[in-house]
Steps between C-alpha positions, in 0.01 A plus 500: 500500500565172286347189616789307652625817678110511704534108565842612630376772705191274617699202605731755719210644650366138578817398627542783759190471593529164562890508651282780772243237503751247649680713726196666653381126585839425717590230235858630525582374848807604691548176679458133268347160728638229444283235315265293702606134546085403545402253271175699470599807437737375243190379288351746556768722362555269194097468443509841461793469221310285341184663505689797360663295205134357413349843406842562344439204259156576465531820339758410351279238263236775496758763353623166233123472472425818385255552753523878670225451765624220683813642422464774719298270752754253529736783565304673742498150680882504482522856608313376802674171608825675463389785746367245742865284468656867572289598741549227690819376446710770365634649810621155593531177236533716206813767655640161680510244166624802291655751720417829612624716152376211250184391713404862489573515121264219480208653653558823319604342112188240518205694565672759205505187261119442589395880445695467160325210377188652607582806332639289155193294511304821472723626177495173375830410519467137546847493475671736774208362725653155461857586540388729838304134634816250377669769770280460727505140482918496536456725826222251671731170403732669711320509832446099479681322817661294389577604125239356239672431192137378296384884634803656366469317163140527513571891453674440128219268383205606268163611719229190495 
């Protein structure tokens, strides 16, 4: 089998098993809450954006470094603030801001971006890892309330 035909057949495999992943966990709801209007939960909610765009940046600047280990630690750390924003949130803030269909393409498409840059990191594809984060990044700016316009150009600028 040639090379990009297994990373083909890999990534499938990963996304299944990660689309099963999702729907075994109830992520998928049948009914969408409305948004809270506490002022506590709402920081709470956008702390946890934030905390997710931090490990975003952060291995993003390890991947511009060069640097592989905390590469793959700093996207292990973004792996796991994601699933703790989706995990608490997704059922609710994330399906509300962004709607049922997109909010659930959200918490499907993101996690895949992660597991790709893993996976590119690994290869050394510097490269495809980057372009998978800069995606990641665009899908996080869009769960800011209200709309952060430095966040959404902060996507398109070098890694520092």
């Amino acid at each position: 089998m040639a090379p990009n035909m297994r990373l083909a057949t890999r990534l499938t495999i990963l996304a299944a098993a990660l689309l099963a992943a999702v729907t075994l966990s109830g992520a998928a709801p049948c009914a969408v809450a409305a948004p809270s209007s506490g002022g506590d939960d709402d920081a709470v909610f956008q702390a946890a954006v934030a905390e997710a765009e931090s490990r975003n940046r952060a291995a993003l600047r390890a991947i511009a470094d060069r640097d592989r280990p905390r590469a793959k630690a700093e996207l292990a750390g973004l792996r796991d603030a994601f699933g703790r924003l989706a995990e608490r949130f997704g059922k609710t803030r994330i399906l509300a801001l962004r709607g049922e269909t997109e909010g659930v393409t959200l918490l499907v498409d993101l996690p895949m971006r992660i597991v790709t840059a893993q996976m590119m990191v690994d290869f050394g594809r510097a490269d495809v890892a980057t372009s998978s984060l800069v995606a990641v990044c665009r899908l996080l700016v869009t769960l800011h309330v209200p709309p952060d316009p430095a966040a959404a150009a902060a996507c398109e600028a070098e890694p520092r």
